[in-house]
Coordinates of C-alpha atoms in Angstrom, one line a residue:
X19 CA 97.5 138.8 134.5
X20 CA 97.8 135.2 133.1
X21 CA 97.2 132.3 135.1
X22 CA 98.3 129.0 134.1
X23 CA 97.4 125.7 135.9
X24 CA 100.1 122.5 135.6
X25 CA 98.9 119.6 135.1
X26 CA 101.2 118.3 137.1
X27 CA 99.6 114.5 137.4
X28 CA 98.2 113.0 134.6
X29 CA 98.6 109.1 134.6
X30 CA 98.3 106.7 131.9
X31 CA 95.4 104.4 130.6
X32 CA 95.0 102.7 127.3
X33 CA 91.5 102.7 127.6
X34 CA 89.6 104.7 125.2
X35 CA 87.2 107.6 126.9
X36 CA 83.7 105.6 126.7
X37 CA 80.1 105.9 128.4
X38 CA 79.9 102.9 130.8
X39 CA 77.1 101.3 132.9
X40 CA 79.3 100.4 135.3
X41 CA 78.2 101.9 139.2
X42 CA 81.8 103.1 140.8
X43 CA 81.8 103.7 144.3
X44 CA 83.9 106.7 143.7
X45 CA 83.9 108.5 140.9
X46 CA 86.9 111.9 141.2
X47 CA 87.0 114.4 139.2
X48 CA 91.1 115.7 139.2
X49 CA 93.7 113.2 139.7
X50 CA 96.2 116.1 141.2
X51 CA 97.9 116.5 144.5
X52 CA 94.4 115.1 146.4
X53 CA 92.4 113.5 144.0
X54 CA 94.2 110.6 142.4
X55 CA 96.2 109.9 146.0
X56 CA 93.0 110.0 147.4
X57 CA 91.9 107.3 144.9
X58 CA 94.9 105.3 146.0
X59 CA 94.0 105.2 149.2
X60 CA 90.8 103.9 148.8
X61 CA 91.8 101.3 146.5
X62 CA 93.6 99.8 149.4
X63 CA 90.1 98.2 149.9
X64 CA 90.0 95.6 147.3
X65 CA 86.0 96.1 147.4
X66 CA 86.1 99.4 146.7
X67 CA 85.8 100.5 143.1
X68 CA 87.3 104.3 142.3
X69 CA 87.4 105.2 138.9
X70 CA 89.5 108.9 138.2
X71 CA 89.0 111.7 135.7
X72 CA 91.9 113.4 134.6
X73 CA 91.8 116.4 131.9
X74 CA 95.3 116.1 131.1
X75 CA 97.9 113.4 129.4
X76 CA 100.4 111.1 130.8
X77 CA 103.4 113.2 132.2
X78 CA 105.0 110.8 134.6
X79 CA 108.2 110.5 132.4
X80 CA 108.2 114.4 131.1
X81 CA 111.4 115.7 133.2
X82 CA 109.9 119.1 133.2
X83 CA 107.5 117.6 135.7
X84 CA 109.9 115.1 137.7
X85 CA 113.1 117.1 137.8
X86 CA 112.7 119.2 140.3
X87 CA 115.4 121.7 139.5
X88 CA 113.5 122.6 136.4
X89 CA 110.0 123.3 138.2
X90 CA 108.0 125.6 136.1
X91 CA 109.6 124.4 132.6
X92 CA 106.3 122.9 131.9
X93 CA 104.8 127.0 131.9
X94 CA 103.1 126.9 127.9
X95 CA 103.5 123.4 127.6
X96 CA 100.3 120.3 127.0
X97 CA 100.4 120.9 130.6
X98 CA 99.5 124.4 131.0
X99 CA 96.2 125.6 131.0
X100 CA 96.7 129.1 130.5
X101 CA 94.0 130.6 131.8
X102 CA 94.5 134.5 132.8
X103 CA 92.7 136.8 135.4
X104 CA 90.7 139.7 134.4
X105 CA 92.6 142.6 134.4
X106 CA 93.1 143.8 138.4
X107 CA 93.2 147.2 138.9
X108 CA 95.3 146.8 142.3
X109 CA 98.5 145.7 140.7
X110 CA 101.0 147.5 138.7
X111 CA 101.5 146.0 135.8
X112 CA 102.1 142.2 136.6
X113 CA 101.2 139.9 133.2
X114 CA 102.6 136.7 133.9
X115 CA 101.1 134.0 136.8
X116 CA 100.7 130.4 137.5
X117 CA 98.8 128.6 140.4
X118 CA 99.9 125.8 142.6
X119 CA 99.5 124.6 146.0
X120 CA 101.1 124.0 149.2
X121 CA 101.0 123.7 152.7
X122 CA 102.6 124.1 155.4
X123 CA 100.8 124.8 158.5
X124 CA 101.0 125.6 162.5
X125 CA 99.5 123.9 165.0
X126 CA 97.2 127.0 166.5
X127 CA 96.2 127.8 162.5
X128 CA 94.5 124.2 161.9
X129 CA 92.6 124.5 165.4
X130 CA 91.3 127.9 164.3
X131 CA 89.5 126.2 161.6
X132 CA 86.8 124.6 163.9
X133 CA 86.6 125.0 167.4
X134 CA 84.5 121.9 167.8
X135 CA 87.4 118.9 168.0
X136 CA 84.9 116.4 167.1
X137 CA 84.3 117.5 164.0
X138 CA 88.0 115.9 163.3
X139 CA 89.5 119.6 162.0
X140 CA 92.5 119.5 164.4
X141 CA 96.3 119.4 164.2
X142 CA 95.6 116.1 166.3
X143 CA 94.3 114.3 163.5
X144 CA 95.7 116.1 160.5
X145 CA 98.9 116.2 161.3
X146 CA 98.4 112.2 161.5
X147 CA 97.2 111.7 158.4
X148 CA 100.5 114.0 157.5
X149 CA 102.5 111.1 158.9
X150 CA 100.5 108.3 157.5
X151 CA 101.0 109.6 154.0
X152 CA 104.8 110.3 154.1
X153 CA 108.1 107.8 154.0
X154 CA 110.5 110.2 155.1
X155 CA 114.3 109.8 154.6
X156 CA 116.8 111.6 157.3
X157 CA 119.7 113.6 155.9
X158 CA 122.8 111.3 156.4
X159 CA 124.9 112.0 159.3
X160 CA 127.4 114.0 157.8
X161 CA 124.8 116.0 155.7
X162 CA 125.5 119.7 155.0
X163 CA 121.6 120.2 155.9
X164 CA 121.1 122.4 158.8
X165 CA 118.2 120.8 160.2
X166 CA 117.5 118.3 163.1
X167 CA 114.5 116.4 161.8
X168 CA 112.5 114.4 164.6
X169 CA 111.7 110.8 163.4
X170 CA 108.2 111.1 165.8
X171 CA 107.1 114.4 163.9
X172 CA 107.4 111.8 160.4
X173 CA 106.0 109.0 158.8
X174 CA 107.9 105.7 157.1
X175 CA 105.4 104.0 155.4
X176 CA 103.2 106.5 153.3
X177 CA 103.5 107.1 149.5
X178 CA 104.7 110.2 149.3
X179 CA 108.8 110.5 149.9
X180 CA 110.4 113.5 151.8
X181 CA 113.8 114.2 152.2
X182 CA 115.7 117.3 153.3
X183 CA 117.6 119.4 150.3
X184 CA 121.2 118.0 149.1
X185 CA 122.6 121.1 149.5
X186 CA 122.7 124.4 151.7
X187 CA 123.9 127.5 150.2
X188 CA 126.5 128.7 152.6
X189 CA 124.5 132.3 152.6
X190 CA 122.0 130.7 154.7
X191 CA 123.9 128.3 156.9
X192 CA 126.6 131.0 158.1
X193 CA 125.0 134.4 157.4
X194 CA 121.3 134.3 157.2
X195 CA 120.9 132.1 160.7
X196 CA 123.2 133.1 162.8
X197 CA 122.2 136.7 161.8
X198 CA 118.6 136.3 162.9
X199 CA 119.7 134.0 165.8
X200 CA 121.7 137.5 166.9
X201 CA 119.2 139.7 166.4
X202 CA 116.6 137.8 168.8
X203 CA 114.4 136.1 165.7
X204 CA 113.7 132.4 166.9
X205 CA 115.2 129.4 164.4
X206 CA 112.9 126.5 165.0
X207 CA 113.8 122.8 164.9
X208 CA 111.7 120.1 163.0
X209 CA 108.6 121.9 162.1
X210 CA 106.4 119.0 161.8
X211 CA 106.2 119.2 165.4
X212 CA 103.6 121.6 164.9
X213 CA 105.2 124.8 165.6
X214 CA 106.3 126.6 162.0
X215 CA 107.5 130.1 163.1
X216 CA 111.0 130.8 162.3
X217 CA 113.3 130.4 159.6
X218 CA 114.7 127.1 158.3
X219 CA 114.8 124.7 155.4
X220 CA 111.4 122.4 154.9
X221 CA 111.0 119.2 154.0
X222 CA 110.8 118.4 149.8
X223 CA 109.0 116.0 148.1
X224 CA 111.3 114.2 146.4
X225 CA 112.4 110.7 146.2
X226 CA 116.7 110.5 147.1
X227 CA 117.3 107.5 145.6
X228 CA 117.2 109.3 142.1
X229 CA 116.1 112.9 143.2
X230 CA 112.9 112.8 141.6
X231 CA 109.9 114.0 142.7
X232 CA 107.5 112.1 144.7
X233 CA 103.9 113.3 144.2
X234 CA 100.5 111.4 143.6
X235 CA 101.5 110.5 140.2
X236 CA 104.4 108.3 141.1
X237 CA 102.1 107.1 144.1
X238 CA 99.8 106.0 141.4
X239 CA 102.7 104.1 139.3
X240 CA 103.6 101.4 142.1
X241 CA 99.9 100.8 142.0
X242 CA 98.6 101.0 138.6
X243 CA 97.7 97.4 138.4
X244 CA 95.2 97.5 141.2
X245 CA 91.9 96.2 139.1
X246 CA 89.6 98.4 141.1
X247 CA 91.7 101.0 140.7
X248 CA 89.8 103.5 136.8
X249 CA 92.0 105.8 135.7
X250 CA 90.6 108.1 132.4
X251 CA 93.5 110.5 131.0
X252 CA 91.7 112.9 128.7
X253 CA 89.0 113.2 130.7
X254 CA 87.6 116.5 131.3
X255 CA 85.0 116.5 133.3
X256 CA 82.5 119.5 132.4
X257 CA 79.2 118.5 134.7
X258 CA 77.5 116.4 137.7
X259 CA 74.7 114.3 136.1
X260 CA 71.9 113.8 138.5
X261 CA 69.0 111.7 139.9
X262 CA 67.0 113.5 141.9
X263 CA 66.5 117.0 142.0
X264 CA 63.0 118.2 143.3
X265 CA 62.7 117.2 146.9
X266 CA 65.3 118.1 149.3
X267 CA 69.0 117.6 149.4
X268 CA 69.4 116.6 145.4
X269 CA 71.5 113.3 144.2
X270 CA 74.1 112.7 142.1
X271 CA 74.5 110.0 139.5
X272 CA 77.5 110.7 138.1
X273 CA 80.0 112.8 135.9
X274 CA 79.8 114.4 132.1
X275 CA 83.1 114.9 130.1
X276 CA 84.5 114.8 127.2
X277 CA 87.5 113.2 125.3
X278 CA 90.1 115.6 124.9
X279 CA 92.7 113.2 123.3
X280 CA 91.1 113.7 119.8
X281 CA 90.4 109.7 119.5
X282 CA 86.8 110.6 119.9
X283 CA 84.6 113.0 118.2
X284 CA 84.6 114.5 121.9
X285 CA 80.6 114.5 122.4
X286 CA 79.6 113.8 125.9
X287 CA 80.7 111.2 127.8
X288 CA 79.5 109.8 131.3
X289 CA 80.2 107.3 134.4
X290 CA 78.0 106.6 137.0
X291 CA 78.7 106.6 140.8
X292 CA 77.5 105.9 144.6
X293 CA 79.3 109.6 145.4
X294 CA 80.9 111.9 143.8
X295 CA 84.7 113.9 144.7
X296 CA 85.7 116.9 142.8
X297 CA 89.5 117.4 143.0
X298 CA 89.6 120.2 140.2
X299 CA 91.1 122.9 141.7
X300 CA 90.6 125.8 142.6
X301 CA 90.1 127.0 138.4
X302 CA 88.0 123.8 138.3
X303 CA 85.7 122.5 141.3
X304 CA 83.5 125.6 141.2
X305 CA 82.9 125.8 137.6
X306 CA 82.0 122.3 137.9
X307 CA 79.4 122.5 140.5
X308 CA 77.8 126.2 138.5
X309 CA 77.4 123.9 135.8
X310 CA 75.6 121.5 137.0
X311 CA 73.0 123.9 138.6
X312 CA 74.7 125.0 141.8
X313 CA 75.6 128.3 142.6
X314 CA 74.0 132.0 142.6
X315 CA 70.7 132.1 140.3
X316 CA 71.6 135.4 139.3
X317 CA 75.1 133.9 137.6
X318 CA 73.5 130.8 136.4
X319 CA 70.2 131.6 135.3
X320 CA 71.0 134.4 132.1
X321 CA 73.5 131.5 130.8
X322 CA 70.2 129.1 130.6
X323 CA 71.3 127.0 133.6
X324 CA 68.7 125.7 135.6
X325 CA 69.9 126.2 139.5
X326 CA 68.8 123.3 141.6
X327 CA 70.8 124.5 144.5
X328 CA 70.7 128.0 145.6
X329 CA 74.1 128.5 146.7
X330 CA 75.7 131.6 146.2
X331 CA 78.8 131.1 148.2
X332 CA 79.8 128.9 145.0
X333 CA 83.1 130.6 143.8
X334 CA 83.9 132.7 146.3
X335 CA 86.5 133.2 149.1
X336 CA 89.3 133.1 146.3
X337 CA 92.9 134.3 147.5
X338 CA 96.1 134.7 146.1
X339 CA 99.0 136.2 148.6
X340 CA 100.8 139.3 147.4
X341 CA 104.4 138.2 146.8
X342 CA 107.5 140.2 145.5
X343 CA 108.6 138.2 143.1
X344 CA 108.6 140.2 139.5
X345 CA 112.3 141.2 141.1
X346 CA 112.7 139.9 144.4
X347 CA 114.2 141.0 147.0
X348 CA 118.1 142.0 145.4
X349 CA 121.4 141.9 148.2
X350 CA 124.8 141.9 146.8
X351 CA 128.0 141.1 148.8
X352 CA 131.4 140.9 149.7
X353 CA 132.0 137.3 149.2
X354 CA 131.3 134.3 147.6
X355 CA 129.2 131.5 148.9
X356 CA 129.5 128.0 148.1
X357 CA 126.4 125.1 148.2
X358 CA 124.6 126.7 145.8
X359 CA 124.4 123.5 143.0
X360 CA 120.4 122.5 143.6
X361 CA 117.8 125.0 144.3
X362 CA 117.3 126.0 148.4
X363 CA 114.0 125.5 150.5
X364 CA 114.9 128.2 153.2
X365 CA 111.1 130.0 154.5
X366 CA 111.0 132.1 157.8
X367 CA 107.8 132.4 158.5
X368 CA 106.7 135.4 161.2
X369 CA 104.3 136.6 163.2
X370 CA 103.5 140.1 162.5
X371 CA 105.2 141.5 165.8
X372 CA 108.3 140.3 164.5
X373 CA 108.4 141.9 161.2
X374 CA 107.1 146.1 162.0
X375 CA 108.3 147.9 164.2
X376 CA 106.1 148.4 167.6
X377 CA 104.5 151.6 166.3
X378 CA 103.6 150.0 162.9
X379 CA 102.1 147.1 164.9
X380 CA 100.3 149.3 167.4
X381 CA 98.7 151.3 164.4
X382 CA 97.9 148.2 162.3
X383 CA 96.2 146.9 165.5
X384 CA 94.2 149.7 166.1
X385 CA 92.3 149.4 162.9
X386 CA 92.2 145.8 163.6
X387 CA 90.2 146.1 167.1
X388 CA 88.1 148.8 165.5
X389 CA 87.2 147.2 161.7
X390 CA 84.0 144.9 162.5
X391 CA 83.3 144.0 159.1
X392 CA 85.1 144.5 155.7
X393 CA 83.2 144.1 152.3
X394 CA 83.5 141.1 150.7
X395 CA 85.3 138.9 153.8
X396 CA 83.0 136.9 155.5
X397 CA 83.0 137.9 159.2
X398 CA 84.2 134.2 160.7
X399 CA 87.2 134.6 158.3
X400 CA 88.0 138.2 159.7
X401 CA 88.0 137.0 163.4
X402 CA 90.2 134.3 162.4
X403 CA 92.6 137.0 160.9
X404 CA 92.4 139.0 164.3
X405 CA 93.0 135.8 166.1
X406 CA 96.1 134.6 164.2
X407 CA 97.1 138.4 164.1
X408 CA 97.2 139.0 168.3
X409 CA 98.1 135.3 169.2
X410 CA 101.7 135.6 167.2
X411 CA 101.2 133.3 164.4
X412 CA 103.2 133.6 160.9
X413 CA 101.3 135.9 158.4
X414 CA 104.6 137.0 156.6
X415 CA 106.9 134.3 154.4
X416 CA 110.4 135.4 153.6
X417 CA 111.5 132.8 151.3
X418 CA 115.1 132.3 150.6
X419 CA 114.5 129.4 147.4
X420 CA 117.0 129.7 144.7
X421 CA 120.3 129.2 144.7
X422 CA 120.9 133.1 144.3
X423 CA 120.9 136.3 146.7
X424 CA 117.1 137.3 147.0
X425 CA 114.3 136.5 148.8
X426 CA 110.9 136.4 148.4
X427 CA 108.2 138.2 150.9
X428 CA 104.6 137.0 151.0
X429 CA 101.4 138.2 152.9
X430 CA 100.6 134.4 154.1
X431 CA 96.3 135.4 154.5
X432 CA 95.5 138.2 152.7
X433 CA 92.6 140.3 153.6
X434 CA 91.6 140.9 149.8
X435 CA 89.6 137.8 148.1
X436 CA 87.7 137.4 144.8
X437 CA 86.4 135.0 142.5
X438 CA 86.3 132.3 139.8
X439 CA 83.0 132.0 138.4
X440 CA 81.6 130.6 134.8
X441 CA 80.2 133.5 132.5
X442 CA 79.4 131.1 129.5
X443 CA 77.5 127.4 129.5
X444 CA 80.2 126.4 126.7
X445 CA 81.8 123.3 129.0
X446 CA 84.9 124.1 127.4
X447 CA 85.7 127.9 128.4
X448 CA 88.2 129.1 130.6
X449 CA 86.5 130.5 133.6
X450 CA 86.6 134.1 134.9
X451 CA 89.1 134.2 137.5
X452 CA 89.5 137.6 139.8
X453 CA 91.5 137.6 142.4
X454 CA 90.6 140.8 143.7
X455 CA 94.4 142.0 144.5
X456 CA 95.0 144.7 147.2
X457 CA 90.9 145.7 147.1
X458 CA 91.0 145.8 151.1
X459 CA 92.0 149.3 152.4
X460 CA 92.7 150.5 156.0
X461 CA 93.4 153.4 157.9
X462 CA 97.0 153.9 159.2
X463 CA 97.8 156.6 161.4
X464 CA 95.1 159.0 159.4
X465 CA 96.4 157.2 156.1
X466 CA 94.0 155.1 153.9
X467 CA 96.7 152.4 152.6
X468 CA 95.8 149.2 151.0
X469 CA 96.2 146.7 153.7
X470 CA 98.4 143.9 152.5
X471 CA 100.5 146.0 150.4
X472 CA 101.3 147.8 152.9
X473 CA 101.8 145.1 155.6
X474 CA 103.9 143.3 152.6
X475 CA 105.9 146.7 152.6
X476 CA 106.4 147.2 155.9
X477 CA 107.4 143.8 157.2
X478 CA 110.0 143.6 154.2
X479 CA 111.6 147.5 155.3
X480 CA 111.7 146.3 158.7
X481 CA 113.2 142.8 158.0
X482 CA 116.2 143.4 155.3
X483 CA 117.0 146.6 157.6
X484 CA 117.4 143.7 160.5
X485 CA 119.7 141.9 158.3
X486 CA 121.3 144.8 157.2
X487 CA 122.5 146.0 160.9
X488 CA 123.3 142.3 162.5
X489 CA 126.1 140.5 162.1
X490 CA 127.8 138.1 160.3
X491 CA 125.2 139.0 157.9
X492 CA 125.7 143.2 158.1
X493 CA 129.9 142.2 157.5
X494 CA 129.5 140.9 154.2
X495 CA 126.3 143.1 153.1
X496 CA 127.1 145.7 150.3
X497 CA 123.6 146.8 148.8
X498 CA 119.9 145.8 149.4
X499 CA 118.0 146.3 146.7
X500 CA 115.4 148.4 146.9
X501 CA 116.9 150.2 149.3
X502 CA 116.2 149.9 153.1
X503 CA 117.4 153.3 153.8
X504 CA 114.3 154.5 151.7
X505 CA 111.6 156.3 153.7
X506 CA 108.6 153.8 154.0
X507 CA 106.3 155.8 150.8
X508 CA 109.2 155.0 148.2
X509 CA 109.9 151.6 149.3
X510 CA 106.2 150.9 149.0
X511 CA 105.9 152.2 145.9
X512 CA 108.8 149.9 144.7
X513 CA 107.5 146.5 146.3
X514 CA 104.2 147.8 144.4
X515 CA 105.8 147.9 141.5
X516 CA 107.5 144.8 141.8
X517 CA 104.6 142.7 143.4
X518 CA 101.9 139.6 141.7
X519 CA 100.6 137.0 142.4
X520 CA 102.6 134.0 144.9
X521 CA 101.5 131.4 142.7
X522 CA 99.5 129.7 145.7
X523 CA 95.2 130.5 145.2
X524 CA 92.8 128.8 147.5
X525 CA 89.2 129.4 147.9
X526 CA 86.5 129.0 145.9
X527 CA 84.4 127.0 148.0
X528 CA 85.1 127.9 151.5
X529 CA 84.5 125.1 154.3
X530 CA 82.3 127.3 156.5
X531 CA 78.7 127.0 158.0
X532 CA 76.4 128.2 155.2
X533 CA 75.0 130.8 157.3
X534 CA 78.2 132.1 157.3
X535 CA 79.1 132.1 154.1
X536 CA 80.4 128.3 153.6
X537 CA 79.7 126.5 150.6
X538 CA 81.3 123.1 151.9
X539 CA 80.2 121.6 155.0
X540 CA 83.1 120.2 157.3
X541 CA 82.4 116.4 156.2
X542 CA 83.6 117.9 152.7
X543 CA 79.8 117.5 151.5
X544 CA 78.6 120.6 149.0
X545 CA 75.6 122.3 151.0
X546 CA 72.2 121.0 149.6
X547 CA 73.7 118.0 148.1
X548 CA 73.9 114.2 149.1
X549 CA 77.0 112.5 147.6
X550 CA 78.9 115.1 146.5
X551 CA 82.4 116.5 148.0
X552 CA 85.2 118.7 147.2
X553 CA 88.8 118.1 148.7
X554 CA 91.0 120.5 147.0
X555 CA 92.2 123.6 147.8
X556 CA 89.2 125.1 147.3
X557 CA 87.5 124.3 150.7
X558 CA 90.1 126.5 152.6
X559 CA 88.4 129.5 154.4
X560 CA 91.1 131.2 154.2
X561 CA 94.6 130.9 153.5
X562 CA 96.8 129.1 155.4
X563 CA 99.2 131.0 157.6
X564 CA 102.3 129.0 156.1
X565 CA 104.1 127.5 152.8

C-alpha cells in the first residue's frame, strides 16, 4: 500500500536555510494544518519570537492545492511524499493511499478524552477555540444549501474561512433526506452545536469571495510581514538537539535539519529555542522524537541511537479507518438529478444501533461486554470504544462527497492500530509505516470475523437496504451495487475486496497517562522531556468518532 503525505502548506521565505545563534521562543517543526497557524497565533504577541520549519516549498499559488475541486491533483507531485506501508496482510489487494486529516467531532467524544475538566480537554473549551479560529460566512438567503447554520455555534473573526457548499446535488436534498427522515434516521441541524449524529452537509474551508481554500497557509499570507514571525521553506527537520540529558526530565536546545532546496550542500543545519513543537505529522513527529533518543531501546539502540528517554509508547497507537472507497458504494437510477457542478460535503454519521440490525448489535455487544483486553489496544482506549459503542455515538461515516451516485462507508475508530517507527539512523528515510489493517478479530454468533470489516460490512448491508425500501429514495432506485439482496458472507467478501485505507491516520503518540500507554501528557509535553510538545494528529488516543 502507498502512502503519500501533501504538503499541503509550504509558505515562502527568501531566506537561505543557515545555522543561527539566535534564541526563538518557539521553534515548530511542520508548518501544516497546526503548526504554522499555531505560529500565527502566537505571533500576535509582538514579544514573542516563533521561527517555523517547513520540509516542503511554496505552494500557496499551485491551484492543485487552492482549488478545491481538484483536491488530490497534487498525488506524485513536489508535494507528495510518497511514502508506502509495508505490505498488510489484512487487505485485499489495495496499492494506492494518501494521508490527511480532519475533524469533526461530538460533544460526548471530546469529554471521553479526559474525565478530569480541569485539565481543559472538553467540548467547553475546544469547541471555543473552534470559534475563535473561524470567520464563518452564512449561505445567502436564497441558497440551494439545505442547512440552517446557527451564528452562536460559529466564529467571525478567526483566520480560517467557512462557508457552506455552492451547490446541493438534488440526490441529496429530495431523495437521500427525506428518505432517512422516513425511515426514522435523525437529520441534525448545525452540527457545531455539538451534537454530529445524522446526515447533512458540513461546513468547508474555503474562502467564498473566490472559492479558494482557506487553510493555515493563506492564514500565514495576510501575515507574512510580522518581524517575529521565521518562516524556513526547505527545512526538514531530522532531530531535537539537546542540553541536558543526564539528570531527570532532559532539555532541549533546539532543532537539526537540513536544506532540501539544493542551494546548500544540505549538511546539518540548526536553530536554537526556549521550547520546542513538533507539528510533523503523523509520518513525521515520531520519527523525529526516535531520532533524537526517544522511544523503545530495543528500536533505537541496534541503529546506534543512544535513548535518553525510555519511552516505548513512541510510535504507537497508529490508525487508519477502513473505508470502501477502491469502488464505492454504486446506485443507479431512474432519473436525472441536477446541482451536481461542485463536489458535495454530505456525511451521516451513526451510532452503531442505527446501522445493524438488533440481532447484529446484540451479538456485536456480547463480545464487547465479555472482551477485557485485546492485544495491542491499550485498555483506556478499549473502554472508550465500549463507552462511545453503548452511549449511541457515531462510529460509522456514510459519506455522500462527489458529485456522482456513491457513497462512501467508514469505520470512524477502528479497533485495529499499528505503527510508524524509524528502522534506519539515515535522517532522510522514509519511515516504516504499518497500519495494522483488520488485525482485531471477534467472535460473532460462534464466528471468528475480523471486527471492523465486519462492522464496516454490516452497517453498509443494513443501511443501502434502508435506502433501498424507503421512499422517495426506493421510487427512483434501480440497482445498488454490490448488491443488498446478497446474504451477509458475499457482501462481505465484496466490501473486502473493495476496501483501504480512508485517507485519515492519527496516532503515533497517543495523549494518554504513561502508565497507560501515553507518550504525550495532556499539556501536550513528550513524557520525560521539559520543552518539548507535539500538537498534530499524532496525540489522538484514538480516532475521533467523526469527519
Amino acid at each position: 500500500m502507498r502512502l503519500s503525505i501533501s504538503l499541503l502548506l509550504a509558505a515562502v521565505t527568501t531566506a537561505i536555510a543557515r545555522n543561527t545563534t539566535q534564541v526563538y521562543d518557539y521553534a515548530i517543526a511542520g508548518a501544516g494544518t497546526a503548526g504554522l497557524l499555531l505560529a500565527i497565533v502566537l505571533t500576535e504577541d509582538p514579544s514573542i519570537n516563533v521561527a517555523v520549519l517547513e520540509a516542503g516549498s511554496d505552494g500557496r499559488t499551485n491551484p492543485n492545492i487552492t482549488v478545491p475541486e481538484l483536491r488530490g491533483e497534487i498525488i506524485d507531485t513536489e508535494y507528495d511524499w510518497a511514502y508506502y506501508s509495508i505490505v498488510q496482510p489484512g487487505l485485499y489487494d489495495n496499492e494506492d493511499s494518501r494521508i490527511q486529516l480532519d475533524i469533526w467531532e461530538s460533544l460526548l467524544n471530546l469529554t471521553s478524552w479526559n474525565s478530569d475538566a480541569s485539565l481543559g480537554w472538553n467540548w467547553e473549551t475546544l469547541s471555543t477555540a473552534f470559534r475563535e479560529s473561524e470567520v464563518f460566512f452564512a449561505p445567502s438567503s436564497n441558497a440551494s444549501s439545505a442547512e440552517q447554520p446557527d451564528p452562536t455555534n460559529h466564529g467571525s473573526s478567526g483566520y480560517i474561512c467557512s462557508t457552506l457548499q455552492r451547490s446541493v446535488l438534488s440526490l441529496l436534498s429530495d431523495y437521500v433526506t427525506p428518505a432517512l427522515l422516513n425511515a426514522g434516521y435523525a437529520v441534525p441541524g448545525d452540527r457545531n452545536g455539538g451534537n454530529v449524529t445524522g446526515a447533512g452537509l458540513l461546513p468547508l474551508a474555503i474562502c467564498p469571495g473566490n472559492y479558494t481554500r482557506s487553510y493555515s497557509g493563506s492564514a500565514y499570507t495576510a501575515v507574512q510581514d510580522r518581524r517575529n514571525l521565521h518562516l524556513y521553506t526547505n527545512a526538514q527537520v531530522t532531530d531535537i538537539s539537546w542540553i541536558s540529558t543526564t539528570t531527570g526530565n532532559v532539555t532541549a536546545r533546539g532543532l537539526n535539519y537540513v536544506d532540501t532546496s539544493g542551494r546548500t550542500s544540505n549538511t546539518s543545519l540548526s536553530i536554537q529555542a526556549q521550547d520546542i513543537i513538533l507539528s510533523a505529522g503523523i509520518a513525521g513527529s515520531a520519527p523525529i522524537l526516535e531520532r533524537s533518543g526517544i522511544g523503545n531501546p530495543d528500536i533505537l539502540t541496534p541503529l546506534n541511537i543512544t535513548p535518553i528517554v525510555n519511552l516505548s509508547s513512541v510510535g504507537t497507537g497508529l490508525r487508519d479507518p477502513l473505508m470502501m472507497q477502491y469502488q464505492p458504494l454504486q446506485y443507479n437510477f431512474s432519473v436525472e438529478f441536477t446541482g451536481g457542478e461542485y463536489a458535495q460535503n454530505y456525511i451521516d454519521l451513526r451510532p452503531a444501533q442505527d446501522v445493524l440490525s438488533p440481532a447484529d448489535y446484540n451479538a456485536a455487544s456480547v463480545w464487547l461486554n465479555e472482551t477485557t483486553s485485546i492485544p495491542g489496544l491499550e485498555d483506556a482506549q478499549l473502554l472508550v470504544f465500549k463507552h462511545l459503542w453503548f452511549t449511541r455515538q457515531p462510529l460509522i461515516e456514510m459519506a455522500w462527497q462527489y458529485s456522482s451516485t456513491q457513497s462512501m462507508p467508514y469505520t470512524l475508530i477502528p479497533l485495529s492500530q499499528g505503527t510508524v517507527h524509524i528502522n534506519t539512523s539515515d535522517p532522510l528515510a522514509a519511515p516504516v509505516i504499518d497500519p495494522n489493517y483488520n488485525s482485531v478479530t471477534a467472535i460473532i454468533n460462534n464466528d471468528t470475523v475480523p471486527w471492523d470489516l465486519w462492522l464496516l460490512s454490516r452497517a453498509s448491508q443494513f443501511y443501502v437496504t434502508q435506502l433501498a425500501s424507503t421512499p422517495p429514495f426506493s421510487d427512483v432506485l434501480t440497482k445498488t451495487d454490490p448488491d443488498h439482496n446478497l446474504s451477509p458472507a458475499d457482501y462481505q467478501q465484496a466490501v473486502y475486496e473493495r476496501t483501504g485505507t480512508s485517507q485519515h491516520l492519527t496516532g503515533g503518540l497517543p495523549m494518554l497517562p504513561r502508565s497507560a500507554g501515553g507518550a504525550i501528557a495532556s499539556d501536550l509535553l513528550v513524557y520525560g522531556t521539559r520543552n518539548v510538545r507535539v500538537v498534530d494528529g499524532s496525540i489522538f488516543p484514538y480516532q475521533p468518532s467523526a469527519h
